[in-house]
Structure formats: C-alpha cells, structure tokens
Amino acid sequence: MSSTLSISAFFDPQTWTVSYVVADTASKRAAVIDPVLDYDFKSGRTGTASADRVLAYLKAQELQVDWILETHAHADHLSGAQYLKAQVGGKVAIGENIRAVQSTFKTVFNLERSFQPNGSDFDHLFQDGETFAIGGLRAQALLVPGHTPADMAYLIGDAVFVGDTLFMPDVGTARADFPGGDAHTLYRSIRRLLALPETTRMFVCHDYPPAGRDAAWQTTVGAQRSHNIHVHDGISEAAFVVMRHARDATLEFPTLIIPSIQVNVRAGQLPPAEDDGVRYLKVPLNVLGAAPARHAP
Ligand SMILES: [Fe+2]
C-alpha cells in the first residue's frame, strides 16, 4: 500500500454513478475515473455540474491530471472526459476492446462514414495487464469483460476500481445483456477480481442502494467473497449464469443508453455538427430493446 494514495469519490444522484479522483499526494499527479457529463433527457441539453465538482476538487488540491480513465463505454451516463480534458488536460484512456464496441454501435446508429471504430478517438488504449503510472503510484489495467466486451478494472496501490462488474455486496453484479455482453465471461472476470488479496479495497462505479441504506461505493475483495448476493464464494458459474439471465430478462434499457452510447464510443465527444452548426443524436427505431442481443446460450 502506498501512503501517498488519495481517493476521492463523487456520486452523481441523477445516474447513480460514482466518479473518482485518484491522486499521488507526493507528486500531486492524478487520474480521474469515469467522469460524468450531465444530460437532461427532456430538453437534450448537456451540463457540467457533475464534472465541475471534480474540477473544483482538482483545483483545490492543486492536482495535475495525467489520466482520464474510462472503465467502459457506459450506457447510463454521458462521459465528461472531453470536458475535463479541455479544462485540465490528461490522456483519455479505455480498454483496447473498445474497437469492438465502436464497431457494433457504428452499425446500430449508422454513424457517419468518417467515424473510425479503431479507438483513435481515445488518447490511449490499454491492453490487459498493462501497467502505468500516476506520479509515483503504480497502476495496472485489467481486462474484465462480460458486462461489455471492453470493460477494464484499474488496480492502483491497494485499491481496485471495478467499473460495472461487481456492485456493492447487497446489490450484486452488473447486467450482461448488452450487445457483446456475456454472463459466463462476466463471472470469470469477477472471479479474477476476487482473486486479488482479500484486503484490497474495491470501488464500484454505481450504487443502487436498497431501501434503508445510503449510497455507498467502497467495499473489499473479502467482503464481496463473503457477502455478494450474486457471486459470493461457493456460487458456481452455472448458477450465476442462470441467475444473471433470469434477472437481465426483467431489466429495462437504461434511460440514457441511446444518448450515452453515441457520445461514449467517441470518448465523450459529441457527434459532429450538421450543416446548421447543431449536433444531433439519433434514435434508431425498432432496433434496440425488444430482442435482447444476447450472445450467451
Ligand atoms: Fe455500464
């Protein structure tokens, strides 16, 4: 464990998303994980209140941002990565499998021909196991697909940021029914994370607290192995997959999936302006939803 590791969480109650600032207090270098760009579905207007809270913290702590890390192409919120980058710099990074996600959604949304599903909208694409530095902190990117094909977890000191793989122990795990998702793969990714030392601090990307408890986002590998309602020790892959399929069949699409995906496969950039100078999002009719694009048997 590094005594210079500082972690601050920023919970967005609109999308139940937790963004993080991870800093090396010695060098004042930092990474921002999963920043949010606010979006008002009714008016189609974006906003920066969530990202501005992160920005204010960075400025107050006098932190220099080296990385803006996405755990995956989120379907429930728009990424604030480009807004933050424009304000404070940093390399916007995601897992290299984002190319497959970009390719899928280039087709779904019939994106402009010039959109390249090669990851080039991002500044860096992580390979599984790749190490990187945040000042004096050593970090490692871990490929943990299943929720989507491109999910990464980031292991930084004694903390792991798990994106949408596991949620808090009393909430369970993420859905595996998005295009390219797979419950078997998700189970194996989760077991990989749960093989980390039991004292590893685990930070989740969302919380959907059951009635009676406040939102929370920090747990440990040991607590997940003991108490996670979907994947505690002793639950087999087969049992998990049966549970996950049954549960996914009951879930509605996230409210913001259509705007989110179109922005997030572009690393948080809005679509290019049309000839009137306005940027538009598309809604593909009768494509998503009715028949889940499930690949698992
Ligand atoms: Fe997600």
Short mmCIF file of C-alpha atoms and ligand atoms in Angstrom, two decimals:
data_model
loop_
_atom_site.label_atom_id
_atom_site.label_comp_id
_atom_site.label_asym_id
_atom_site.label_seq_id
_atom_site.Cartn_x
_atom_site.Cartn_y
_atom_site.Cartn_z
CA MET A 1 0.00 0.00 0.00
CA SER A 2 1.24 3.47 -0.77
CA SER A 3 0.73 6.09 1.89
CA THR A 4 0.61 8.73 -0.82
CA LEU A 5 -2.52 7.23 -2.44
CA SER A 6 -5.54 9.50 -2.08
CA ILE A 7 -9.01 8.54 -3.34
CA SER A 8 -11.99 10.87 -3.53
CA ALA A 9 -15.43 9.83 -4.74
CA PHE A 10 -18.06 11.96 -6.47
CA PHE A 11 -21.55 10.46 -6.54
CA ASP A 12 -23.99 11.64 -9.20
CA PRO A 13 -27.52 11.06 -7.88
CA GLN A 14 -29.04 11.56 -11.34
CA THR A 15 -27.35 8.47 -12.81
CA TRP A 16 -26.20 6.70 -9.63
CA THR A 17 -22.65 6.95 -10.99
CA VAL A 18 -19.53 7.30 -8.87
CA SER A 19 -16.57 9.15 -10.39
CA TYR A 20 -13.21 9.09 -8.67
CA VAL A 21 -10.11 11.20 -8.38
CA VAL A 22 -7.08 9.07 -7.57
CA ALA A 23 -4.02 11.06 -6.64
CA ASP A 24 -0.43 10.66 -5.58
CA THR A 25 -0.24 13.25 -2.84
CA ALA A 26 3.55 13.40 -3.07
CA SER A 27 3.79 14.38 -6.72
CA LYS A 28 0.29 15.93 -6.99
CA ARG A 29 -0.40 13.85 -10.11
CA ALA A 30 -3.87 12.41 -10.52
CA ALA A 31 -6.23 10.26 -12.55
CA VAL A 32 -9.95 10.87 -12.94
CA ILE A 33 -12.04 7.73 -13.35
CA ASP A 34 -15.44 7.73 -15.09
CA PRO A 35 -16.36 11.44 -15.08
CA VAL A 36 -19.97 12.34 -15.87
CA LEU A 37 -21.38 14.87 -18.35
CA ASP A 38 -24.88 15.78 -17.20
CA TYR A 39 -27.67 15.34 -19.72
CA ASP A 40 -31.27 16.45 -19.48
CA PHE A 41 -33.22 13.89 -21.44
CA LYS A 42 -36.28 16.11 -21.84
CA SER A 43 -34.52 19.11 -23.34
CA GLY A 44 -31.49 17.44 -24.93
CA ARG A 45 -29.23 19.81 -23.04
CA THR A 46 -25.84 18.81 -21.61
CA GLY A 47 -24.48 20.23 -18.38
CA THR A 48 -21.25 20.27 -16.44
CA ALA A 49 -22.31 20.48 -12.80
CA SER A 50 -21.04 16.95 -12.04
CA ALA A 51 -17.73 17.45 -13.83
CA ASP A 52 -17.34 20.89 -12.28
CA ARG A 53 -17.42 19.35 -8.81
CA VAL A 54 -14.48 17.16 -9.83
CA LEU A 55 -12.77 20.15 -11.39
CA ALA A 56 -13.17 22.22 -8.23
CA TYR A 57 -11.60 19.43 -6.18
CA LEU A 58 -8.68 19.11 -8.60
CA LYS A 59 -8.04 22.83 -8.38
CA ALA A 60 -8.40 22.97 -4.60
CA GLN A 61 -5.91 20.13 -4.20
CA GLU A 62 -3.65 21.56 -6.91
CA LEU A 63 -3.61 18.26 -8.76
CA GLN A 64 -2.25 17.76 -12.26
CA VAL A 65 -4.36 15.28 -14.25
CA ASP A 66 -2.32 12.73 -16.17
CA TRP A 67 -5.12 10.30 -16.99
CA ILE A 68 -8.86 10.31 -17.56
CA LEU A 69 -9.78 6.64 -17.29
CA GLU A 70 -12.98 5.08 -18.55
CA THR A 71 -13.84 1.63 -17.25
CA HIS A 72 -16.04 1.04 -20.32
CA ALA A 73 -18.44 2.70 -22.76
CA HIS A 74 -21.17 3.49 -20.26
CA ALA A 75 -24.82 3.11 -21.16
CA ASP A 76 -26.27 5.08 -18.28
CA HIS A 77 -24.45 8.40 -18.40
CA LEU A 78 -22.55 10.53 -20.86
CA SER A 79 -18.82 10.76 -20.28
CA GLY A 80 -17.38 14.04 -19.05
CA ALA A 81 -13.92 13.05 -20.30
CA GLN A 82 -13.60 15.60 -23.09
CA TYR A 83 -14.94 18.43 -20.96
CA LEU A 84 -12.42 17.64 -18.23
CA LYS A 85 -9.60 17.18 -20.72
CA ALA A 86 -10.34 20.59 -22.23
CA GLN A 87 -10.13 22.16 -18.78
CA VAL A 88 -7.20 20.35 -17.19
CA GLY A 89 -5.62 18.01 -19.74
CA GLY A 90 -4.89 14.33 -19.27
CA LYS A 91 -4.96 11.36 -21.60
CA VAL A 92 -8.39 9.81 -22.13
CA ALA A 93 -7.93 6.05 -21.96
CA ILE A 94 -10.04 2.89 -22.16
CA GLY A 95 -9.51 -0.79 -22.92
CA GLU A 96 -8.47 -1.75 -26.42
CA ASN A 97 -11.59 -3.84 -26.94
CA ILE A 98 -13.47 -0.56 -27.27
CA ARG A 99 -12.89 -1.06 -31.00
CA ALA A 100 -15.41 -3.91 -31.00
CA VAL A 101 -17.92 -1.76 -29.13
CA GLN A 102 -17.39 1.13 -31.54
CA SER A 103 -17.88 -1.20 -34.47
CA THR A 104 -21.12 -2.60 -33.05
CA PHE A 105 -22.61 0.81 -32.39
CA LYS A 106 -21.36 2.36 -35.61
CA THR A 107 -23.74 -0.12 -37.21
CA VAL A 108 -26.57 0.30 -34.69
CA PHE A 109 -26.56 4.09 -35.05
CA ASN A 110 -25.45 4.18 -38.70
CA LEU A 111 -22.76 6.67 -37.66
CA GLU A 112 -21.13 8.89 -40.24
CA ARG A 113 -18.74 7.18 -42.61
CA SER A 114 -15.78 9.12 -41.22
CA PHE A 115 -16.27 7.63 -37.73
CA GLN A 116 -13.42 5.19 -37.32
CA PRO A 117 -14.05 2.23 -35.00
CA ASN A 118 -10.33 1.90 -34.33
CA GLY A 119 -10.06 3.54 -30.93
CA SER A 120 -8.45 6.67 -32.33
CA ASP A 121 -10.93 8.97 -30.57
CA PHE A 122 -9.16 7.93 -27.36
CA ASP A 123 -5.65 9.03 -26.44
CA HIS A 124 -4.63 5.61 -25.19
CA LEU A 125 -5.95 2.05 -25.37
CA PHE A 126 -4.95 -0.30 -22.57
CA GLN A 127 -4.02 -3.90 -23.11
CA ASP A 128 -4.80 -6.47 -20.45
CA GLY A 129 -2.21 -6.28 -17.69
CA GLU A 130 -0.64 -3.06 -18.92
CA THR A 131 1.00 -1.01 -16.19
CA PHE A 132 1.08 2.74 -16.00
CA ALA A 133 2.00 5.44 -13.52
CA ILE A 134 0.09 8.18 -11.71
CA GLY A 135 3.01 10.16 -10.34
CA GLY A 136 4.73 7.71 -8.03
CA LEU A 137 1.77 5.33 -7.92
CA ARG A 138 1.90 2.12 -9.90
CA ALA A 139 -1.32 1.22 -11.67
CA GLN A 140 -2.42 -1.72 -13.76
CA ALA A 141 -5.26 -2.12 -16.25
CA LEU A 142 -7.10 -5.45 -16.05
CA LEU A 143 -9.42 -6.68 -18.78
CA VAL A 144 -12.70 -7.74 -17.15
CA PRO A 145 -15.22 -8.22 -19.98
CA GLY A 146 -18.73 -9.60 -19.69
CA HIS A 147 -20.88 -6.56 -18.96
CA THR A 148 -19.48 -5.28 -22.26
CA PRO A 149 -16.55 -6.67 -24.29
CA ALA A 150 -14.30 -3.77 -23.34
CA ASP A 151 -14.58 -3.42 -19.57
CA MET A 152 -11.38 -2.64 -17.70
CA ALA A 153 -10.67 -2.52 -13.98
CA TYR A 154 -7.87 -0.35 -12.68
CA LEU A 155 -5.70 -1.62 -9.84
CA ILE A 156 -3.94 1.27 -8.14
CA GLY A 157 -1.96 0.53 -4.98
CA ASP A 158 -4.27 -1.45 -2.68
CA ALA A 159 -7.41 -0.21 -4.46
CA VAL A 160 -9.23 -1.62 -7.46
CA PHE A 161 -11.80 0.33 -9.46
CA VAL A 162 -14.08 -2.29 -10.92
CA GLY A 163 -16.44 -0.31 -13.14
CA ASP A 164 -19.62 -2.27 -13.85
CA THR A 165 -18.56 -5.78 -12.90
CA LEU A 166 -19.50 -6.03 -9.26
CA PHE A 167 -21.67 -3.62 -7.32
CA MET A 168 -21.88 -3.37 -3.55
CA PRO A 169 -22.35 -6.80 -1.89
CA ASP A 170 -26.06 -6.25 -1.24
CA VAL A 171 -26.69 -5.16 -4.85
CA GLY A 172 -24.70 -7.86 -6.65
CA THR A 173 -23.38 -7.62 -10.17
CA ALA A 174 -23.89 -5.78 -13.46
CA ARG A 175 -26.15 -6.91 -16.27
CA ALA A 176 -24.65 -8.92 -19.10
CA ASP A 177 -27.29 -8.49 -21.81
CA PHE A 178 -25.92 -5.53 -23.75
CA PRO A 179 -24.50 -6.18 -27.23
CA GLY A 180 -21.35 -8.22 -26.77
CA GLY A 181 -22.15 -8.90 -23.11
CA ASP A 182 -21.88 -12.44 -21.77
CA ALA A 183 -22.72 -13.79 -18.33
CA HIS A 184 -20.14 -16.60 -18.46
CA THR A 185 -17.44 -14.09 -19.33
CA LEU A 186 -18.62 -11.72 -16.61
CA TYR A 187 -18.42 -14.49 -14.00
CA ARG A 188 -14.83 -15.30 -14.98
CA SER A 189 -13.87 -11.63 -14.89
CA ILE A 190 -15.40 -11.30 -11.43
CA ARG A 191 -13.50 -14.34 -10.16
CA ARG A 192 -10.32 -12.72 -11.48
CA LEU A 193 -11.05 -9.63 -9.39
CA LEU A 194 -11.98 -11.70 -6.36
CA ALA A 195 -8.60 -13.47 -6.59
CA LEU A 196 -6.92 -10.23 -5.51
CA PRO A 197 -5.86 -10.09 -1.83
CA GLU A 198 -8.90 -10.01 0.45
CA THR A 199 -7.91 -6.67 1.94
CA THR A 200 -7.89 -4.99 -1.48
CA ARG A 201 -10.22 -2.00 -1.35
CA MET A 202 -12.85 -2.22 -4.08
CA PHE A 203 -14.55 0.85 -5.54
CA VAL A 204 -17.68 0.39 -7.66
CA CYS A 205 -18.96 2.62 -10.48
CA HIS A 206 -22.61 2.68 -9.43
CA ASP A 207 -24.73 2.14 -6.40
CA TYR A 208 -28.45 1.39 -6.36
CA PRO A 209 -28.96 1.24 -2.62
CA PRO A 210 -31.72 -0.94 -1.24
CA ALA A 211 -34.33 0.91 0.79
CA GLY A 212 -32.97 1.96 4.10
CA ARG A 213 -29.34 2.44 3.32
CA ASP A 214 -27.47 5.42 1.91
CA ALA A 215 -25.50 5.23 -1.31
CA ALA A 216 -22.10 3.57 -0.84
CA TRP A 217 -19.28 2.65 -3.20
CA GLN A 218 -16.38 1.21 -1.21
CA THR A 219 -16.02 -2.38 -0.12
CA THR A 220 -13.28 -5.03 -0.12
CA VAL A 221 -12.50 -8.19 -2.01
CA GLY A 222 -13.05 -10.12 1.21
CA ALA A 223 -16.50 -8.61 1.77
CA GLN A 224 -17.51 -9.43 -1.78
CA ARG A 225 -16.31 -13.03 -1.42
CA SER A 226 -18.30 -13.40 1.79
CA HIS A 227 -21.44 -11.44 1.09
CA ASN A 228 -22.03 -10.54 -2.56
CA ILE A 229 -25.55 -11.74 -3.23
CA HIS A 230 -24.72 -12.88 -6.79
CA VAL A 231 -21.14 -14.13 -6.61
CA HIS A 232 -20.06 -14.89 -3.06
CA ASP A 233 -17.71 -17.84 -2.68
CA GLY A 234 -19.50 -21.08 -3.45
CA ILE A 235 -21.72 -19.79 -6.25
CA SER A 236 -20.82 -21.66 -9.43
CA GLU A 237 -20.53 -20.20 -12.89
CA ALA A 238 -23.57 -22.19 -13.99
CA ALA A 239 -25.70 -20.93 -11.11
CA PHE A 240 -24.54 -17.37 -11.71
CA VAL A 241 -25.40 -17.53 -15.41
CA VAL A 242 -28.91 -18.86 -14.70
CA MET A 243 -29.46 -16.04 -12.19
CA ARG A 244 -27.99 -13.39 -14.49
CA HIS A 245 -30.09 -14.42 -17.50
CA ALA A 246 -33.27 -14.51 -15.44
CA ARG A 247 -32.57 -11.13 -13.90
CA ASP A 248 -31.47 -9.48 -17.15
CA ALA A 249 -34.74 -10.54 -18.77
CA THR A 250 -36.56 -8.32 -16.29
CA LEU A 251 -34.44 -5.19 -16.73
CA GLU A 252 -35.50 -2.25 -18.84
CA PHE A 253 -32.96 -0.47 -21.00
CA PRO A 254 -31.21 2.35 -19.13
CA THR A 255 -32.91 5.71 -19.64
CA LEU A 256 -29.85 7.30 -21.16
CA ILE A 257 -28.50 4.39 -23.21
CA ILE A 258 -29.23 5.96 -26.60
CA PRO A 259 -27.57 9.33 -25.97
CA SER A 260 -24.84 7.82 -23.78
CA ILE A 261 -23.55 5.27 -26.23
CA GLN A 262 -23.39 7.71 -29.13
CA VAL A 263 -21.19 10.05 -27.09
CA ASN A 264 -19.17 7.49 -25.18
CA VAL A 265 -17.95 5.48 -28.17
CA ARG A 266 -16.45 8.82 -29.26
CA ALA A 267 -14.51 9.11 -25.98
CA GLY A 268 -17.02 11.65 -24.68
CA GLN A 269 -17.07 13.86 -27.76
CA LEU A 270 -20.46 14.98 -29.03
CA PRO A 271 -21.36 13.97 -32.59
CA PRO A 272 -20.06 16.30 -35.32
CA ALA A 273 -22.21 19.34 -36.07
CA GLU A 274 -24.50 19.20 -39.07
CA ASP A 275 -24.64 21.94 -41.72
CA ASP A 276 -26.71 24.15 -39.43
CA GLY A 277 -24.00 24.04 -36.79
CA VAL A 278 -26.08 21.91 -34.40
CA ARG A 279 -25.04 18.50 -33.07
CA TYR A 280 -27.71 15.82 -33.15
CA LEU A 281 -28.20 12.43 -31.52
CA LYS A 282 -30.08 9.69 -33.31
CA VAL A 283 -32.76 7.28 -32.16
CA PRO A 284 -32.78 4.05 -34.19
CA LEU A 285 -36.40 2.92 -34.28
CA ASN A 286 -37.22 -0.71 -33.53
CA VAL A 287 -33.61 -1.77 -33.31
CA LEU A 288 -32.79 -1.92 -29.60
CA GLY A 289 -34.78 -3.48 -26.82
CA ALA A 290 -37.38 -5.98 -27.99
CA ALA A 291 -34.99 -8.81 -28.74
CA PRO A 292 -32.01 -8.54 -26.38
CA ALA A 293 -28.76 -9.00 -28.26
CA ARG A 294 -27.73 -11.87 -26.02
CA HIS A 295 -24.81 -13.97 -27.04
CA ALA A 296 -24.75 -16.36 -24.13
CA PRO A 297 -26.56 -19.68 -24.51
FE FE B 1 -22.10 0.06 -17.60
#
